[in-house]
Coordinates of C-alpha atoms in Angstrom, one line a residue:
Chain A
M1 CA 0.0 0.0 0.0
S2 CA 1.3 3.4 -0.9
M3 CA -0.3 6.8 -0.2
S4 CA -1.5 6.9 -3.9
D5 CA -3.9 4.1 -3.2
I6 CA -6.1 6.4 -1.1
P7 CA -8.8 8.3 -3.0
I8 CA -8.3 12.1 -3.3
I9 CA -11.5 12.8 -1.4
Q10 CA -10.2 10.7 1.5
R11 CA -6.9 12.6 1.5
V12 CA -8.6 16.0 1.5
V13 CA -11.0 14.9 4.3
A14 CA -8.1 13.5 6.3
I15 CA -6.7 17.1 6.5
L16 CA -9.8 19.2 6.8
W17 CA -12.0 17.0 8.9
P18 CA -10.0 16.1 12.0
S19 CA -8.8 19.7 12.2
F20 CA -12.4 20.9 12.0
I21 CA -13.4 18.7 14.9
V22 CA -10.4 19.6 17.0
A23 CA -11.0 23.3 16.2
G24 CA -14.6 23.0 17.5
I25 CA -13.5 21.5 20.7
A26 CA -10.6 23.9 21.1
T27 CA -12.8 26.9 20.5
V28 CA -15.3 25.7 23.2
L29 CA -12.5 25.1 25.7
F30 CA -10.7 28.3 25.0
T31 CA -13.7 30.6 25.0
T32 CA -15.1 29.0 28.1
A33 CA -11.8 29.6 30.0
F34 CA -11.2 33.1 28.5
D35 CA -14.0 35.6 27.8
P36 CA -13.1 37.2 24.4
A37 CA -14.5 40.5 25.8
N38 CA -11.5 40.5 28.1
I39 CA -8.9 39.8 25.4
S40 CA -7.4 43.0 24.3
I41 CA -6.8 42.1 20.6
F42 CA -10.5 41.5 20.2
A43 CA -11.7 44.3 22.4
D44 CA -9.3 46.9 20.8
Y45 CA -10.7 46.3 17.4
G46 CA -14.3 46.3 18.6
I47 CA -15.0 42.7 17.5
S48 CA -18.1 41.3 19.1
R49 CA -18.1 38.1 21.1
L50 CA -19.7 36.2 18.2
G51 CA -17.0 37.5 15.9
S52 CA -14.3 36.6 18.4
Y53 CA -15.6 33.0 18.6
T54 CA -15.7 32.8 14.8
I55 CA -12.1 34.1 14.4
C56 CA -10.9 31.7 17.2
F57 CA -12.6 28.8 15.4
F58 CA -11.1 29.5 12.0
L59 CA -7.6 30.1 13.5
F60 CA -7.8 26.8 15.3
W61 CA -9.0 25.1 12.1
L62 CA -6.1 26.6 10.2
F63 CA -3.5 25.4 12.8
G64 CA -5.1 22.0 12.9
A65 CA -5.1 21.8 9.1
V66 CA -1.5 22.8 8.9
T67 CA -0.6 20.0 11.4
S68 CA -2.7 17.4 9.5
T69 CA -1.1 18.4 6.2
A70 CA 2.4 18.0 7.7
T71 CA 1.4 14.6 9.2
C72 CA 0.1 13.4 5.8
Y73 CA 3.2 14.8 4.1
F74 CA 5.6 12.9 6.4
L75 CA 3.6 9.7 6.1
K76 CA 4.9 9.2 2.6
P77 CA 7.0 6.0 2.6
C78 CA 10.8 6.7 2.3
D79 CA 11.0 4.5 -0.8
A80 CA 8.5 6.7 -2.6
V81 CA 10.8 9.7 -2.0
N82 CA 13.8 7.8 -3.4
K83 CA 12.1 6.4 -6.4
R84 CA 10.7 9.7 -7.4
K85 CA 14.1 11.3 -7.4
S86 CA 15.8 8.5 -9.3
S87 CA 13.2 8.0 -12.0
G88 CA 12.5 11.7 -12.2
D89 CA 8.8 11.2 -12.8
S90 CA 6.3 13.2 -10.9
G91 CA 3.6 10.6 -11.1
S92 CA 2.5 8.2 -8.4
V93 CA 5.0 5.7 -7.1
K94 CA 4.0 2.1 -6.3
E95 CA 5.6 -0.2 -3.9
Chain B
M1 CA -15.7 -6.4 10.3
V2 CA -14.0 -5.9 7.0
E3 CA -11.6 -2.9 7.1
S4 CA -11.4 -0.6 4.1
S5 CA -7.7 -1.4 3.6
Q6 CA -8.5 -5.1 3.3
V7 CA -11.2 -4.4 0.8
V8 CA -8.7 -2.4 -1.3
A9 CA -6.1 -5.1 -0.8
K10 CA -8.5 -7.7 -2.1
A11 CA -9.3 -5.5 -5.1
V12 CA -5.6 -5.0 -5.8
A13 CA -5.1 -8.8 -5.8
N14 CA -7.8 -9.4 -8.3
K15 CA -7.0 -6.7 -10.9
S16 CA -4.0 -5.7 -12.8
D17 CA -2.1 -2.6 -11.7
E18 CA -3.4 -0.5 -14.4
E19 CA -7.0 -1.3 -13.7
V20 CA -6.4 -0.6 -10.0
E21 CA -4.9 2.8 -10.9
Q22 CA -7.9 3.5 -13.1
S23 CA -10.5 2.5 -10.4
L24 CA -8.8 4.3 -7.6
Y25 CA -8.4 7.6 -9.5
A26 CA -11.8 7.3 -11.2
K27 CA -14.2 10.0 -10.2
R28 CA -16.6 8.7 -7.6
Q29 CA -19.6 7.2 -9.3
K30 CA -22.8 8.8 -8.1
I31 CA -25.0 6.4 -6.2
Y32 CA -28.6 6.5 -7.5
V33 CA -30.7 5.3 -4.6
R34 CA -33.8 3.4 -5.6
E35 CA -36.9 4.3 -3.6
V36 CA -38.0 1.6 -1.2
H37 CA -41.2 1.0 0.7
G38 CA -41.8 -1.2 3.8
L39 CA -41.8 -1.3 7.5
F40 CA -38.2 0.1 8.0
A41 CA -38.6 2.8 5.3
R42 CA -41.7 3.9 7.3
L43 CA -39.7 3.9 10.6
R44 CA -37.0 5.9 9.0
A45 CA -39.4 8.4 7.5
M46 CA -40.9 8.8 11.0
G47 CA -37.4 9.3 12.4
V48 CA -36.6 11.9 9.8
L49 CA -39.8 13.8 10.2
G50 CA -39.6 13.7 14.0
L51 CA -36.0 14.8 14.3
L52 CA -36.2 17.4 11.6
G53 CA -39.4 18.7 13.1
L54 CA -37.8 19.0 16.5
F55 CA -34.7 20.7 15.0
Y56 CA -36.8 23.3 13.1
I57 CA -39.5 23.9 15.8
I58 CA -37.4 24.0 19.1
P59 CA -35.9 27.5 18.5
W60 CA -39.3 29.0 18.1
L61 CA -40.5 27.8 21.6
N62 CA -40.5 30.2 24.5
L63 CA -40.5 29.5 28.2
D64 CA -40.7 32.0 31.1
G65 CA -40.1 34.9 28.7
H66 CA -37.0 33.5 27.0
Q67 CA -36.3 31.1 24.2
A68 CA -36.6 27.5 25.7
V69 CA -33.4 26.3 24.2
L70 CA -30.9 29.0 23.5
F71 CA -27.1 28.8 23.7
D72 CA -26.7 32.6 24.0
L73 CA -23.1 32.9 23.0
P74 CA -23.0 36.7 22.9
A75 CA -24.2 36.8 26.5
R76 CA -22.3 33.6 27.6
K77 CA -25.4 32.0 29.0
F78 CA -27.0 28.7 28.0
Y79 CA -30.8 28.4 28.5
I80 CA -32.0 24.8 28.5
L81 CA -35.7 24.7 29.5
N82 CA -35.9 26.3 32.9
M83 CA -32.2 26.0 33.7
V84 CA -29.5 28.5 33.0
F85 CA -25.9 27.4 32.5
W86 CA -22.8 29.6 32.7
P87 CA -19.3 29.1 31.5
Q88 CA -18.6 28.1 35.1
D89 CA -21.0 25.2 34.6
F90 CA -18.9 23.8 31.7
F91 CA -18.3 20.6 33.8
Y92 CA -22.1 19.7 33.6
L93 CA -22.2 20.1 29.8
A94 CA -19.1 17.8 29.6
L95 CA -20.9 15.3 31.8
L96 CA -24.0 15.4 29.5
L97 CA -21.7 14.8 26.5
I98 CA -20.2 11.8 28.2
V99 CA -23.7 10.5 28.9
S100 CA -24.6 10.9 25.2
A101 CA -21.4 9.0 24.2
L102 CA -22.1 6.2 26.6
T103 CA -25.7 5.9 25.4
L104 CA -24.3 5.5 21.9
F105 CA -22.0 2.7 23.0
F106 CA -24.7 0.9 24.9
V107 CA -27.2 1.1 22.0
T108 CA -24.4 0.0 19.5
A109 CA -23.5 -3.1 21.6
L110 CA -27.2 -4.0 21.8
A111 CA -28.7 -3.1 18.5
G112 CA -25.8 -2.3 16.1
R113 CA -25.8 0.8 14.0
V114 CA -29.5 1.9 14.5
W115 CA -28.1 5.4 15.2
C116 CA -26.6 5.6 11.7
G117 CA -29.7 4.2 9.9
Y118 CA -32.4 6.2 11.6
A119 CA -31.1 9.2 13.7
C120 CA -27.8 10.5 12.5
P121 CA -28.1 14.0 11.1
Q122 CA -26.2 13.0 8.0
T123 CA -28.8 10.2 7.3
V124 CA -31.7 12.5 8.2
W125 CA -30.7 15.4 6.0
T126 CA -29.6 13.1 3.1
E127 CA -33.0 11.4 3.2
A128 CA -34.6 14.8 3.0
F129 CA -32.4 15.8 0.1
L130 CA -33.0 12.5 -1.6
W131 CA -36.8 13.1 -1.2
I132 CA -36.5 16.5 -2.9
E133 CA -34.3 15.0 -5.7
R134 CA -36.9 12.2 -6.3
K135 CA -39.8 14.7 -6.4
V136 CA -38.0 16.9 -9.0
E137 CA -36.0 14.3 -11.1
G138 CA -38.2 11.3 -10.7
S139 CA -37.3 7.6 -10.1
R140 CA -33.8 6.1 -10.1
Q141 CA -34.2 5.2 -13.8
Q142 CA -35.4 8.7 -14.7
Q143 CA -32.5 10.2 -12.8
M144 CA -29.9 8.0 -14.5
K145 CA -31.4 8.7 -17.9
L146 CA -31.5 12.5 -17.2
D147 CA -27.8 12.5 -16.2
K148 CA -26.7 10.5 -19.2
G149 CA -28.7 12.6 -21.7
A150 CA -27.2 15.6 -23.5
N151 CA -27.7 19.1 -22.1
S152 CA -31.1 20.3 -23.0
F153 CA -33.3 23.1 -21.8
R154 CA -35.4 20.5 -20.0
K155 CA -32.3 19.0 -18.2
I156 CA -31.1 22.4 -17.1
R157 CA -34.5 23.4 -15.9
I158 CA -34.9 20.3 -13.8
K159 CA -31.4 20.5 -12.4
A160 CA -31.8 24.2 -11.6
T161 CA -35.1 23.5 -9.8
K162 CA -33.5 20.8 -7.7
H163 CA -30.5 22.9 -6.7
F164 CA -32.7 25.9 -6.0
L165 CA -34.9 23.8 -3.6
W166 CA -31.8 22.2 -2.0
A167 CA -30.2 25.7 -1.5
A168 CA -33.4 27.1 -0.1
F169 CA -33.8 24.2 2.3
A170 CA -30.1 24.4 3.3
L171 CA -30.4 28.1 3.9
F172 CA -33.4 27.6 6.1
T173 CA -31.4 24.9 8.0
G174 CA -28.5 27.4 8.4
L175 CA -30.9 30.1 9.7
T176 CA -32.4 27.6 12.2
F177 CA -28.9 26.5 13.3
V178 CA -27.9 30.1 14.1
G179 CA -31.3 30.4 15.8
Y180 CA -30.0 28.2 18.6
F181 CA -27.2 30.7 19.3
S182 CA -28.9 34.0 18.7
P183 CA -32.6 34.6 19.6
M184 CA -34.6 33.0 16.7
R185 CA -37.6 35.3 16.4
E186 CA -35.4 38.4 16.2
L187 CA -33.0 36.6 13.9
A188 CA -35.8 35.5 11.5
V189 CA -37.1 39.1 11.2
N190 CA -33.7 40.5 10.7
F191 CA -32.9 37.8 8.1
L192 CA -36.0 38.6 6.1
S193 CA -35.1 42.3 6.1
F194 CA -31.4 41.6 5.4
N195 CA -30.4 43.1 8.7
T196 CA -28.5 40.2 10.4
G197 CA -25.1 41.0 11.8
P198 CA -22.0 40.2 9.8
W199 CA -21.1 37.1 11.9
E200 CA -24.6 35.8 12.0
T201 CA -24.9 36.2 8.3
F202 CA -21.6 34.4 7.8
W203 CA -22.7 31.4 9.9
I204 CA -26.2 31.1 8.3
Y205 CA -24.5 30.8 4.9
F206 CA -21.6 28.7 6.2
Y207 CA -23.9 26.1 7.8
G208 CA -26.3 26.3 4.9
F209 CA -23.4 25.5 2.5
A210 CA -22.2 22.6 4.7
T211 CA -25.8 21.2 4.7
Y212 CA -26.0 21.5 0.9
G213 CA -22.6 20.0 0.4
N214 CA -22.9 17.1 2.9
A215 CA -26.5 16.1 2.1
G216 CA -26.6 17.0 -1.6
W217 CA -23.1 16.0 -2.8
L218 CA -21.0 14.1 -0.3
R219 CA -23.7 11.9 1.1
E220 CA -22.3 8.4 1.8
Q221 CA -18.7 9.7 1.5
V222 CA -19.3 11.4 4.9
C223 CA -20.0 8.0 6.4
L224 CA -17.1 6.3 4.6
Y225 CA -14.3 8.9 5.1
M226 CA -15.4 11.4 7.7
C227 CA -17.3 9.5 10.4
P228 CA -15.1 8.4 13.3
Y229 CA -18.0 6.3 14.7
A230 CA -18.2 4.2 11.5
R231 CA -14.5 3.3 12.1
F232 CA -14.6 2.3 15.7
Q233 CA -18.2 0.9 16.1
S234 CA -16.8 -2.6 15.4
A235 CA -15.1 -2.4 18.8
M236 CA -18.5 -2.4 20.4
F237 CA -19.8 -5.3 18.3
D238 CA -19.8 -8.9 19.3
K239 CA -21.5 -12.0 18.0
D240 CA -24.8 -11.1 19.8
T241 CA -25.1 -7.6 18.4
M242 CA -28.0 -7.0 16.1
I243 CA -26.8 -6.7 12.5
I244 CA -28.4 -6.7 9.0
S245 CA -27.3 -9.8 7.2
F246 CA -28.0 -11.9 4.1
D247 CA -28.8 -15.5 5.1
E248 CA -26.3 -17.4 2.9
S249 CA -27.4 -20.8 3.9
R250 CA -30.8 -20.0 2.6
G251 CA -30.0 -17.7 -0.3
L252 CA -27.2 -19.5 -2.1
P253 CA -26.7 -20.5 -4.8
K254 CA -28.2 -17.4 -6.2
G255 CA -29.6 -17.1 -9.7
P256 CA -32.5 -15.7 -11.7
R257 CA -35.5 -18.0 -12.4
K258 CA -39.2 -17.8 -13.3
K259 CA -41.7 -17.8 -10.4
S260 CA -43.0 -21.1 -11.8
V261 CA -39.6 -22.9 -11.6
D262 CA -39.1 -25.3 -8.7
K263 CA -36.0 -23.9 -7.0
V264 CA -35.1 -27.2 -5.3
A265 CA -35.2 -29.1 -8.6
A266 CA -33.2 -26.3 -10.3
G267 CA -30.6 -26.4 -7.5
L268 CA -31.1 -22.8 -6.5
G269 CA -31.3 -20.9 -3.2
D270 CA -33.9 -18.2 -2.4
C271 CA -31.8 -15.3 -3.8
I272 CA -33.0 -14.5 -7.4
D273 CA -30.1 -12.2 -7.9
C274 CA -32.4 -9.2 -8.8
T275 CA -29.8 -6.8 -7.3
I276 CA -32.6 -4.6 -5.9
C277 CA -30.9 -4.8 -2.5
V278 CA -27.8 -3.2 -4.1
Q279 CA -29.9 -0.5 -5.9
V280 CA -31.6 0.7 -2.7
C281 CA -28.4 0.8 -0.7
P282 CA -27.5 4.5 0.1
T283 CA -23.8 3.5 0.4
G284 CA -23.8 1.4 -2.7
I285 CA -22.7 -1.9 -1.1
D286 CA -23.8 -5.5 -1.8
I287 CA -25.1 -6.8 1.6
R288 CA -24.7 -10.4 0.2
N289 CA -20.9 -10.0 0.5
G290 CA -21.2 -10.0 4.2
L291 CA -21.0 -7.4 7.0
Q292 CA -19.1 -4.3 5.8
Y293 CA -18.1 -1.1 7.6
Q294 CA -19.8 0.9 4.9
C295 CA -23.2 -0.6 6.0
I296 CA -25.1 2.1 7.9
G297 CA -27.8 -0.3 9.1
C298 CA -30.6 1.5 7.4
A299 CA -32.5 -1.7 6.5
A300 CA -33.5 -0.5 3.1
C301 CA -32.3 -3.8 1.7
I302 CA -34.5 -5.7 4.1
D303 CA -37.6 -3.9 2.9
A304 CA -36.5 -4.3 -0.8
C305 CA -35.8 -8.1 -0.4
D306 CA -39.0 -8.8 1.6
D307 CA -41.0 -7.2 -1.2
V308 CA -39.2 -9.5 -3.8
M309 CA -39.7 -12.6 -1.6
D310 CA -43.5 -11.7 -1.4
K311 CA -43.7 -11.5 -5.2
M312 CA -41.8 -14.8 -5.6
G313 CA -44.0 -16.5 -2.9
Y314 CA -41.0 -17.2 -0.7
D315 CA -40.7 -16.6 3.0
R316 CA -39.6 -13.1 4.1
G317 CA -36.3 -12.5 5.9
L318 CA -33.7 -13.6 3.4
I319 CA -32.0 -10.3 4.4
R320 CA -33.0 -9.5 8.0
Y321 CA -32.0 -8.1 11.3
T322 CA -30.2 -10.9 13.1
T323 CA -27.1 -11.7 15.0
E324 CA -24.0 -13.7 14.1
H325 CA -24.8 -16.3 16.7
S326 CA -28.3 -16.6 15.4
L327 CA -27.0 -17.1 11.8
M328 CA -24.8 -19.9 13.1
G329 CA -27.9 -21.5 14.6
K330 CA -26.9 -20.6 18.2
H331 CA -28.8 -18.9 20.9
T332 CA -28.5 -15.0 21.1
H333 CA -27.7 -13.6 24.5
I334 CA -29.1 -10.2 25.1
L335 CA -27.9 -9.9 28.7
R336 CA -24.2 -10.4 28.4
P337 CA -21.2 -8.9 30.3
R338 CA -20.5 -6.2 27.7
V339 CA -24.1 -4.9 27.8
I340 CA -24.3 -5.1 31.6
V341 CA -21.1 -3.2 32.0
Y342 CA -22.1 -0.5 29.6
A343 CA -25.5 -0.3 31.2
L344 CA -24.1 0.0 34.7
I345 CA -21.6 2.8 33.8
L346 CA -24.3 4.6 31.8
F347 CA -26.7 4.4 34.7
G348 CA -24.1 5.5 37.3
I349 CA -22.9 8.6 35.3
T350 CA -26.4 9.6 34.2
V351 CA -27.7 9.5 37.8
S352 CA -24.7 11.5 39.1
A353 CA -24.9 14.0 36.3
F354 CA -28.5 14.8 36.9
Y355 CA -28.1 14.8 40.7
S356 CA -25.2 17.2 40.4
I357 CA -27.1 19.5 38.0
L358 CA -30.2 19.5 40.2
T359 CA -28.3 20.2 43.4
R360 CA -25.7 22.7 42.0
T361 CA -25.2 25.9 43.9
P362 CA -26.2 28.9 41.8
I363 CA -23.3 31.0 43.0
A364 CA -19.8 31.2 41.5
M365 CA -17.0 32.8 43.6
D366 CA -13.5 33.5 42.4
V367 CA -10.8 34.8 44.7
I368 CA -8.0 36.6 43.0
R369 CA -5.0 37.7 45.0
D370 CA -3.8 41.2 44.3
R371 CA -0.8 40.6 42.1
N372 CA 0.9 43.9 42.7
S373 CA 2.2 43.2 46.2
L374 CA 2.9 40.0 48.2
Y375 CA 1.8 41.5 51.5
R376 CA 2.1 44.7 53.4
E377 CA 2.4 45.7 57.1
T378 CA -0.3 48.0 58.5
N379 CA 0.2 50.8 60.9
E380 CA -1.0 48.5 63.7
G381 CA 1.8 46.0 62.8
L382 CA -0.5 43.5 61.2
I383 CA 0.3 41.6 58.0
E384 CA -2.3 42.4 55.2
N385 CA -3.1 40.7 51.9
V386 CA -5.5 42.2 49.4
Y387 CA -8.0 40.1 47.3
I388 CA -10.6 40.7 44.7
I389 CA -13.7 38.6 45.3
K390 CA -15.6 38.0 42.0
L391 CA -19.2 36.9 42.6
L392 CA -21.6 35.7 40.0
N393 CA -25.3 35.1 41.0
M394 CA -26.5 32.3 38.7
D395 CA -29.9 32.1 40.4
K396 CA -33.1 33.5 38.9
Q397 CA -33.6 35.7 42.0
D398 CA -31.5 38.5 43.4
H399 CA -29.6 37.6 46.6
S400 CA -27.7 39.3 49.4
Y401 CA -24.7 37.5 50.8
T402 CA -22.4 37.6 53.8
L403 CA -18.7 36.9 53.4
T404 CA -16.5 35.4 56.1
A405 CA -12.9 34.2 56.1
A406 CA -11.1 31.6 58.2
G407 CA -7.9 29.5 58.3
I408 CA -5.6 31.6 60.5
P409 CA -6.3 32.4 64.2
D410 CA -7.7 35.9 64.9
L411 CA -8.0 36.6 61.2
I412 CA -9.6 40.0 60.4
L413 CA -11.6 40.5 57.3
K414 CA -12.0 44.1 56.2
K415 CA -14.6 44.9 53.5
D416 CA -16.6 48.0 52.5
T417 CA -20.0 46.4 53.1
D418 CA -21.4 43.7 55.3
K419 CA -24.3 42.8 53.0
I420 CA -23.2 42.1 49.4
V421 CA -26.2 42.5 47.0
V422 CA -25.9 40.7 43.7
K423 CA -28.8 40.8 41.2
S424 CA -29.8 37.7 39.3
G425 CA -27.3 37.0 36.5
E426 CA -24.9 39.8 37.5
V427 CA -21.3 39.9 38.5
V428 CA -19.9 41.9 41.4
E429 CA -16.3 42.5 42.1
L430 CA -15.4 43.2 45.7
P431 CA -12.0 44.2 47.0
V432 CA -11.3 42.9 50.5
R433 CA -8.4 43.0 52.9
V434 CA -7.4 40.2 55.2
Q435 CA -5.2 41.1 58.3
V436 CA -3.5 38.7 60.7
D437 CA -0.9 39.0 63.4
A438 CA 2.5 37.9 62.1
Y439 CA 2.9 35.8 65.2
D440 CA 0.1 33.5 64.0
L441 CA 1.8 32.8 60.7
K442 CA 3.6 29.5 60.7
Q443 CA 4.9 29.6 57.1
R444 CA 5.3 32.0 54.2
S445 CA 2.1 30.8 52.5
S446 CA -0.9 29.7 54.5
E447 CA -4.2 28.5 53.3
I448 CA -7.3 30.5 54.1
S449 CA -10.9 30.0 53.0
F450 CA -13.6 32.4 52.1
T451 CA -17.2 31.4 52.8
L452 CA -20.1 33.1 51.0
T453 CA -23.6 32.5 52.4
A454 CA -26.9 33.9 51.1
I455 CA -28.8 35.8 53.8
G456 CA -32.0 34.0 54.7
N457 CA -30.9 30.8 52.9
D458 CA -28.0 29.0 54.6
D459 CA -28.0 26.2 52.0
L460 CA -26.9 28.6 49.4
S461 CA -23.3 28.7 50.3
V462 CA -19.9 28.3 48.6
V463 CA -16.4 28.0 50.0
E464 CA -13.3 29.0 48.1
E465 CA -9.7 28.5 49.1
A466 CA -7.0 31.1 48.8
R467 CA -3.3 31.6 49.8
F468 CA -2.3 34.2 52.4
L469 CA 1.4 35.3 52.1
G470 CA 3.5 36.8 54.8
P471 CA 7.0 36.8 56.3
A472 CA 8.2 33.7 58.0
Y473 CA 9.8 33.8 61.4

């Protein structure tokens, strides 16, 4: 099995979906512990609580997606990296 | 349980590399779901109508002058019927989530994936979208014919109608969703006059778009690739769990035949290989290949097959709800250790969750030590620490409280007022000073406690610990 055996949709979902769930949980925990109305970056720009929650959620989602992307990137088997370099093709590499 | 990787591995073994490449990169084939009638289809329709009805109606209900269920994020208060939850009550909401998760485990161990087939929001909204699609585009055959045909005015008109209806329904869903977080009646009026706030507008469209995408386009792919429950539900399964299965001993060997043919003489089982069970499957699997993780337990294949068996004059239940033990001709145990353990844990946590919610004290007190100084010496030679007491009255009535402190002998509590009045739902910050004789201090940091008690109601009382700092002798 190499990574190329996984459908595109499953790969996209593997990055966007876990980060979405974690972002939801993180937003709930973070905004429960800290009231955005007391956080100066939000308060200074006059962003409402609803706006602050939204910004928190999307920031957390972005961080999570970056992490998931890096995880998927590093999951590529070592052989696949070698083969691509030696054969010079940019297509999928099979084991 | 067959894992997806094994399915792929099997497929790889059977086909040449090129074919595999083709099939894996091929665009997903749309699954055209054939309409089905029968007992389980009726049950699911009832589930869909009931749950969607609840979802769309609840935000419109009022109780005691406020929305009955409102997670008022801007005000940081959650109204659930006649209870009000504050961020300080987060623990109770976490408990309720644990209870929900345990209920799911318990039901799964007992009855398999009934959640997936009848109650999951993904199933419920997909059913609603499929219903709209059927009303606009017609039956499975008509839908396939329409999609294969060349672009014509008729095709574009039908497609546009479907997507308009989907979008409108999705947008209404988005509006209702936001109505759980921002008062519904106000929101609906603002929405109709294009006056919703920027963030509310964003979430209405975002949630609407997610509904449209998940129920209109992604459908079974959500179950296959996104659902964590689908992946780990097998951990709760055993041989006594209710599953949907094809009875191989009865069905095989399968094959088409005329109704008049004697199946025994022809050497055939009951399965006439009509593939209707495959056509009605929302995830596009063939239940005759055995239990698969893609199966959401919707029982559409049971209804479809029973119908065919009736027409053939055979007994119903070639595909049926059963258990692995029952299929092997053994006895099915409903009360078994797994079920009993899940039930006990569920019962214990549910009782303690409700007990703690019903007996919670509707006051929150935070004691914050003044960070600017460790301690100071007063003119009388006493050691003094300054604290800010933050009080939140979570009760529905206003209350007056008395504050006392203890922990060090002859401790003196200095505050501006003896009677602290806090209105319902309000926060009061109260600076207080605690003074002790340095002789009574045994170490640099001593523990003291503040006790807040409502006047006229001694049961309404909270204790909060704090540190008192001083010099050590």
